[in-house]
Structures are given as C-alpha cells and as structure tokens.
Short mmCIF file of C-alpha atoms in Angstrom, two decimals:
data_model
loop_
_atom_site.label_atom_id
_atom_site.label_comp_id
_atom_site.label_asym_id
_atom_site.label_seq_id
_atom_site.Cartn_x
_atom_site.Cartn_y
_atom_site.Cartn_z
CA UNK A 10 0.03 -0.33 0.24
CA UNK A 11 1.67 3.08 -1.23
CA UNK A 12 1.64 6.67 1.46
CA UNK A 13 -1.56 8.30 -0.32
CA UNK A 14 -3.33 4.98 -0.66
CA UNK A 15 -2.87 4.80 3.38
CA UNK A 16 -4.41 8.37 3.01
CA UNK A 17 -7.21 7.60 1.09
CA UNK A 18 -8.40 4.80 3.83
CA UNK A 19 -7.66 7.15 6.19
CA UNK A 20 -10.54 9.57 4.99
CA UNK A 21 -12.80 7.07 4.57
CA UNK A 22 -12.06 5.59 8.13
CA UNK A 23 -12.49 8.85 9.59
CA UNK A 24 -15.27 9.62 8.23
CA UNK A 25 -16.95 6.03 9.57
CA UNK A 26 -15.84 6.98 13.44
CA UNK A 27 -17.60 10.61 12.70
CA UNK A 28 -20.83 8.39 13.11
CA UNK A 29 -19.35 7.55 17.18
CA UNK A 30 -18.98 11.33 17.94
CA UNK A 31 -21.67 12.33 20.39
CA UNK A 32 -21.64 16.04 20.53
CA UNK A 33 -22.26 16.07 16.37
CA UNK A 34 -25.22 16.06 15.14
CA UNK A 35 -23.94 14.67 11.60
CA UNK A 36 -20.93 12.47 10.97
CA UNK A 37 -19.07 12.76 7.60
CA UNK A 38 -20.49 12.59 4.39
CA UNK A 39 -17.95 11.78 1.86
CA UNK A 40 -17.90 11.46 -2.34
CA UNK A 41 -15.12 9.84 -3.95
CA UNK A 42 -14.87 10.80 -7.38
CA UNK A 43 -12.60 8.72 -9.39
CA UNK A 44 -11.88 6.81 -12.49
CA UNK A 45 -13.51 3.14 -12.86
CA UNK A 46 -11.93 0.54 -11.35
CA UNK A 47 -10.15 2.47 -8.83
CA UNK A 48 -11.50 0.66 -6.05
CA UNK A 49 -14.25 2.86 -4.85
CA UNK A 50 -16.41 -0.05 -3.72
CA UNK A 51 -13.89 -1.64 -2.39
CA UNK A 52 -13.06 1.16 0.09
CA UNK A 53 -16.52 1.70 0.84
CA UNK A 54 -17.62 -1.70 1.18
CA UNK A 55 -14.43 -2.13 3.20
CA UNK A 56 -16.78 -0.29 6.42
CA UNK A 57 -20.07 -2.21 6.22
CA UNK A 58 -19.42 -4.82 8.59
CA UNK A 59 -19.43 -2.02 10.74
CA UNK A 60 -22.06 -1.71 13.40
CA UNK A 61 -22.70 1.90 12.48
CA UNK A 62 -23.00 1.51 8.77
CA UNK A 63 -26.05 0.49 6.39
CA UNK A 64 -24.97 -0.71 2.82
CA UNK A 65 -27.70 -0.12 0.37
CA UNK A 66 -26.30 -0.87 -3.47
CA UNK A 67 -29.83 0.59 -4.71
CA UNK A 68 -32.89 2.20 -3.54
CA UNK A 69 -35.78 4.39 -3.61
CA UNK A 70 -37.33 7.43 -2.02
CA UNK A 71 -39.92 5.44 -0.77
CA UNK A 72 -37.72 2.10 -0.21
CA UNK A 73 -35.26 4.85 1.95
CA UNK A 74 -38.07 5.77 4.20
CA UNK A 75 -39.36 2.46 4.72
CA UNK A 76 -36.26 0.02 5.18
CA UNK A 77 -33.50 2.56 6.80
CA UNK A 78 -35.47 5.59 8.20
CA UNK A 79 -37.83 3.78 9.82
CA UNK A 80 -35.04 1.12 11.45
CA UNK A 81 -32.87 4.34 12.63
CA UNK A 82 -35.98 5.87 14.04
CA UNK A 83 -36.92 2.45 15.87
CA UNK A 84 -33.19 2.58 17.38
CA UNK A 85 -33.38 6.22 18.74
CA UNK A 86 -31.16 6.47 22.23
CA UNK A 87 -29.55 2.87 20.96
CA UNK A 88 -25.82 2.40 20.32
CA UNK A 89 -24.29 1.62 17.81
CA UNK A 90 -26.98 2.64 15.69
CA UNK A 91 -26.14 2.52 11.60
CA UNK A 92 -26.71 6.29 10.41
CA UNK A 93 -23.97 6.33 8.35
CA UNK A 94 -25.47 4.57 4.74
CA UNK A 95 -22.85 3.33 2.38
CA UNK A 96 -23.78 3.56 -1.62
CA UNK A 97 -21.02 2.52 -3.40
CA UNK A 98 -22.75 3.65 -6.73
CA UNK A 99 -24.60 6.78 -6.83
CA UNK A 100 -24.98 6.86 -10.05
CA UNK A 101 -27.59 3.88 -9.45
CA UNK A 102 -29.64 6.12 -8.19
CA UNK A 103 -29.47 9.23 -10.38
CA UNK A 104 -30.18 6.93 -13.31
CA UNK A 105 -33.37 6.24 -12.44
CA UNK A 106 -36.74 8.94 -14.11
CA UNK A 107 -36.47 12.33 -13.47
CA UNK A 108 -39.47 12.20 -11.01
CA UNK A 109 -38.06 8.90 -9.22
CA UNK A 110 -34.28 10.06 -9.38
CA UNK A 111 -35.63 13.56 -7.84
CA UNK A 112 -37.39 12.23 -4.66
CA UNK A 113 -34.74 9.74 -3.68
CA UNK A 114 -32.06 12.62 -4.04
CA UNK A 115 -34.43 15.29 -1.75
CA UNK A 116 -34.93 12.35 1.00
CA UNK A 117 -31.22 12.33 1.01
CA UNK A 118 -30.90 15.68 1.10
CA UNK A 119 -32.56 16.00 3.98
CA UNK A 120 -31.29 13.32 5.88
CA UNK A 121 -27.94 14.31 5.87
CA UNK A 122 -28.47 18.16 7.10
CA UNK A 123 -31.86 18.96 8.58
CA UNK A 124 -32.90 15.12 8.98
CA UNK A 125 -36.22 14.17 7.57
CA UNK A 126 -39.35 15.09 9.73
CA UNK A 127 -42.11 14.79 7.60
CA UNK A 128 -42.46 13.45 4.41
CA UNK A 129 -45.95 13.49 2.35
CA UNK A 130 -45.20 13.33 -1.38
CA UNK A 131 -47.63 10.86 -4.06
CA UNK A 132 -45.48 8.10 -3.28
CA UNK A 133 -44.30 8.29 -0.02
CA UNK A 134 -45.72 9.26 3.50
CA UNK A 135 -43.96 9.36 6.82
CA UNK A 136 -43.91 10.88 10.11
CA UNK A 137 -41.38 10.69 12.39
CA UNK A 138 -41.48 12.07 16.36
CA UNK A 139 -37.95 13.33 15.88
CA UNK A 140 -36.07 14.29 12.39
CA UNK A 141 -34.23 11.22 11.10
CA UNK A 142 -30.35 12.05 10.24
CA UNK A 143 -26.72 10.72 9.41
CA UNK A 144 -24.22 10.74 6.81
CA UNK A 145 -23.20 9.16 3.71
CA UNK A 146 -20.23 7.30 1.86
CA UNK A 147 -20.80 7.30 -1.68
CA UNK A 148 -18.75 7.09 -4.84
CA UNK A 149 -19.13 8.52 -8.97
CA UNK A 150 -17.20 8.19 -11.47
CA UNK A 151 -15.49 11.46 -12.98
CA UNK A 152 -18.16 11.38 -16.22
CA UNK A 153 -21.22 10.50 -13.38
CA UNK A 154 -19.95 13.82 -11.00
CA UNK A 155 -19.79 16.43 -13.86
CA UNK A 156 -23.21 15.28 -15.71
CA UNK A 157 -24.75 16.31 -11.50
CA UNK A 158 -22.19 18.21 -10.59
CA UNK A 159 -24.25 21.51 -12.23
CA UNK A 160 -27.68 20.34 -10.69
CA UNK A 161 -26.87 19.11 -7.57
CA UNK A 162 -24.48 22.23 -6.89
CA UNK A 163 -27.40 24.37 -7.55
CA UNK A 164 -30.01 22.73 -4.95
CA UNK A 165 -27.11 22.39 -2.48
CA UNK A 166 -26.85 18.67 -2.56
CA UNK A 167 -22.81 18.79 -3.73
CA UNK A 168 -22.55 21.38 -0.39
CA UNK A 169 -23.69 18.83 1.88
CA UNK A 170 -20.36 16.35 0.95
CA UNK A 171 -16.79 16.15 1.29
CA UNK A 172 -15.99 15.94 -1.90
CA UNK A 173 -12.49 13.39 -2.37
CA UNK A 174 -11.12 13.25 -6.32
CA UNK A 175 -8.23 10.60 -6.79
CA UNK A 176 -7.03 8.39 -9.60
CA UNK A 177 -4.62 5.54 -9.39
CA UNK A 178 -0.87 5.85 -9.91
CA UNK A 179 1.18 3.86 -12.70
CA UNK A 180 2.92 1.74 -9.59
CA UNK A 181 -0.91 1.37 -8.26
CA UNK A 182 -1.47 -0.25 -11.43
CA UNK A 183 1.51 -2.70 -11.32
CA UNK A 184 0.62 -3.66 -8.36
CA UNK A 185 -2.73 -4.28 -8.71
CA UNK A 186 -2.01 -6.35 -11.85
CA UNK A 187 0.45 -8.29 -10.82
CA UNK A 188 -2.14 -9.36 -7.58
CA UNK A 189 -4.47 -10.28 -10.25
CA UNK A 190 -1.36 -11.94 -12.14
CA UNK A 191 -1.28 -14.10 -8.93
CA UNK A 192 -4.58 -14.86 -7.72
CA UNK A 193 -3.94 -12.06 -5.01
CA UNK A 194 -6.25 -9.37 -5.78
CA UNK A 195 -9.46 -10.67 -4.20
CA UNK A 196 -7.73 -10.81 -0.55
CA UNK A 197 -6.06 -7.54 -1.12
CA UNK A 198 -9.13 -5.98 -1.19
CA UNK A 199 -10.84 -7.46 2.01
CA UNK A 200 -8.62 -4.48 4.67
CA UNK A 201 -11.48 -3.81 6.44
CA UNK A 202 -11.77 -0.18 7.98
CA UNK A 203 -12.37 1.38 11.06
CA UNK A 204 -12.79 -2.04 12.71
CA UNK A 205 -11.63 -0.45 16.15
CA UNK A 206 -14.74 1.28 16.58
CA UNK A 207 -16.46 2.04 19.87
CA UNK A 208 -20.03 0.54 21.19
CA UNK A 209 -20.84 3.53 22.13
CA UNK A 210 -21.16 7.05 21.45
CA UNK A 211 -18.16 9.87 22.75
CA UNK A 212 -18.19 12.82 23.38
CA UNK A 213 -14.65 14.56 22.04
CA UNK A 214 -13.90 18.20 23.33
CA UNK A 215 -13.08 20.57 20.50
CA UNK A 216 -12.72 23.86 21.46
CA UNK A 217 -12.72 27.54 19.73
CA UNK A 218 -9.01 27.93 19.53
CA UNK A 219 -8.92 24.21 17.32
CA UNK A 220 -11.20 25.93 14.53
CA UNK A 221 -8.28 29.37 14.31
CA UNK A 222 -5.76 27.09 14.56
CA UNK A 223 -7.58 24.75 11.33
CA UNK A 224 -8.29 28.08 9.66
CA UNK A 225 -4.50 29.22 9.95
CA UNK A 226 -3.21 26.20 8.07
CA UNK A 227 -6.06 25.84 5.37
CA UNK A 228 -6.07 29.76 5.19
CA UNK A 229 -5.89 29.97 0.92
CA UNK A 230 -7.63 26.54 0.71
CA UNK A 231 -10.75 27.61 2.02
CA UNK A 232 -10.63 30.90 0.34
CA UNK A 233 -10.02 28.84 -2.93
CA UNK A 234 -12.97 26.54 -2.21
CA UNK A 235 -15.37 29.30 -1.39
CA UNK A 236 -14.53 31.20 -4.75
CA UNK A 237 -14.71 27.67 -6.50
CA UNK A 238 -17.82 26.54 -5.45
CA UNK A 239 -19.80 29.52 -4.96
CA UNK A 240 -20.65 28.55 -0.82
CA UNK A 241 -19.70 30.58 2.65
CA UNK A 242 -17.66 27.64 3.36
CA UNK A 243 -19.57 26.51 6.52
CA UNK A 244 -20.39 23.16 6.10
CA UNK A 245 -17.22 22.31 4.81
CA UNK A 246 -15.61 23.50 8.29
CA UNK A 247 -18.50 21.34 10.11
CA UNK A 248 -17.08 18.26 8.06
CA UNK A 249 -13.34 19.41 8.75
CA UNK A 250 -14.18 19.57 12.36
CA UNK A 251 -16.02 16.42 12.79
CA UNK A 252 -12.94 14.84 11.06
CA UNK A 253 -10.27 15.97 13.70
CA UNK A 254 -12.68 14.51 16.31
CA UNK A 255 -12.87 11.60 14.91
CA UNK A 256 -9.04 11.35 14.81
CA UNK A 257 -8.62 11.90 18.19
CA UNK A 258 -11.53 9.50 18.81
CA UNK A 259 -9.09 6.53 16.38
CA UNK A 260 -6.24 7.48 18.77
CA UNK A 261 -8.83 6.72 21.90
CA UNK A 262 -8.72 10.40 23.46
CA UNK A 263 -11.42 12.55 24.16
CA UNK A 264 -9.84 15.77 23.09
CA UNK A 265 -8.59 16.52 19.78
CA UNK A 266 -4.74 17.92 19.74
CA UNK A 267 -2.99 19.74 16.95
CA UNK A 268 -1.68 16.96 15.09
CA UNK A 269 -5.24 15.70 14.42
CA UNK A 270 -6.21 19.23 12.96
CA UNK A 271 -2.49 18.59 11.09
CA UNK A 272 -3.69 15.19 9.81
CA UNK A 273 -7.20 16.57 8.23
CA UNK A 274 -5.21 19.46 6.73
CA UNK A 275 -2.89 16.96 5.05
CA UNK A 276 -6.12 15.12 4.02
CA UNK A 277 -8.05 17.56 2.79
CA UNK A 278 -4.66 19.35 0.64
CA UNK A 279 -4.14 15.98 -0.90
CA UNK A 280 -7.78 14.95 -2.27
CA UNK A 281 -9.88 17.82 -1.44
CA UNK A 282 -9.05 19.78 -4.40
CA UNK A 283 -10.45 18.00 -7.30
CA UNK A 284 -7.01 17.35 -8.66
CA UNK A 285 -7.20 13.72 -8.57
CA UNK A 286 -4.12 13.33 -6.47
CA UNK A 287 -2.54 9.44 -7.67
CA UNK A 288 -2.51 6.93 -5.23
#
C-alpha cells in the first residue's frame, strides 16, 4: 500500500469514526470521485461490517424511508446505530427517471443535513417524532460527477459532502496487475476499515482555538474553495471539525490535539482539491 493509498483509506475511516461522535449531530458525508476500476466500491464496502454503517446498493425514496429511516427511528437512543449509509455507486440512484431520482435525492439531502421529519408525497408518507439524520459515504466516476455537478450544486446537495478525488498511479496499477496475475487481488481488497470502533457514542472535546488553528493552516484552501464552489464554506468547516474529532476518537482520546488538525489539513489538501491525486 502506497502512502497516498493509506491516506485515502484514512479519510474514509475517519468518516466512519465520525458517526460515533456524541457531540456532533451528523457524521461526515463523503463523496469519492475516481475513474472506473479505482477501488471505490471496495474501499466503501470495507466499512460495511461495522454496526455503525448500513449498506444499500440501490434504493428509491420510498424504500429509503420504509426500510432504513424507520429502522433508525426505532433505534433512537441505542448504540451502535447505523446512521452512516454506504452507497457504493451513486449513479444507480441518479439513473432512474427524473421524478423518481428527484424524490430519492430530496430525501437524502434532508437526511444528511436537517434530518427527515415529515414526508408527504404522492409516493411516500412518513412522520417521525424527531428528525432522522445521519451521513452518507458514496462514489461516482468523473463522468457521472460532471453530469450531475451543476444540478447538485444549484440545489445545494453537493455542498453537503466532502468531495474526495483521486486516481491510480502507474505504480498502483502495476501492483494491482501483479495481484490479479497471482490471484491475490481478492484478499487484497478485503482489508477492513474502522474495525476498532467504540460500542457507544463518545464526546470528543473541540475548542474554539482548534478552529482558529484549522483556519490558519487551511487559509488559502478555504478561500479557493469558497470562490470555486460559490459557497460560504460553513458545511465544509463542519466536516473538517468532525474529521479532527474522529481522528482523536480513533486514537483513543476524548480531546482534539493539534496533530489531529494537522492530519485533517494534510488529507484535505491531498484529496479535496479536484486534482485527482494519484494514489
């Protein structure tokens, strides 16, 4: 595994750890964008054995509410609760007819932000005593991303995600080719993620001084992000805060240290720039 491959695994793993933060309403939502055959599905499904995650390969808005959100509502107050939804290929959902696709994305958009409280459409009816919310880790190819980018940006759906872009280096391609030749590729793709998750929600202290450090380290990045995406960047800052808290949690600490913030800064500079960093 190359250094950048380990870093890619790291940012996905921290997203999974963020679902166990007691003092955060939502976990990190992550969108992986990489060419076909870049291991997006494998790295997402590596977290599927965790009791904090739930996997769906395809779903409608009706199915999402009836088979998943109602389950979460019934589990309210329990831990672990699978509030991080793993969707290996987001294109599956966007390739439906326009009305069906719009319905499922409306539910997902609410789920990863303010929560789903009351839904009454032609297809779906649901009322929850409390808003049901969580996060999503999903993936797209660059082509699929570009096809939907303008629509999702206009609707605000895209800003709900931390977008991670990457591609395979020639070295990685060579290593995978050798693994396939030797019949070792199946074993190599079964490396678990977030296997050391806690069994209960954990409070991880975040201080205002931590945000000052983060803003200082990522000053140029944040300015470029706001200009490129034409947003205020508030959701991005929340994601970065959660990643730093998740880093502390994974290390067995209940307080964020500068090393956690520096790790987040490194990961975001590496993958959060739409430059398709080679791993």
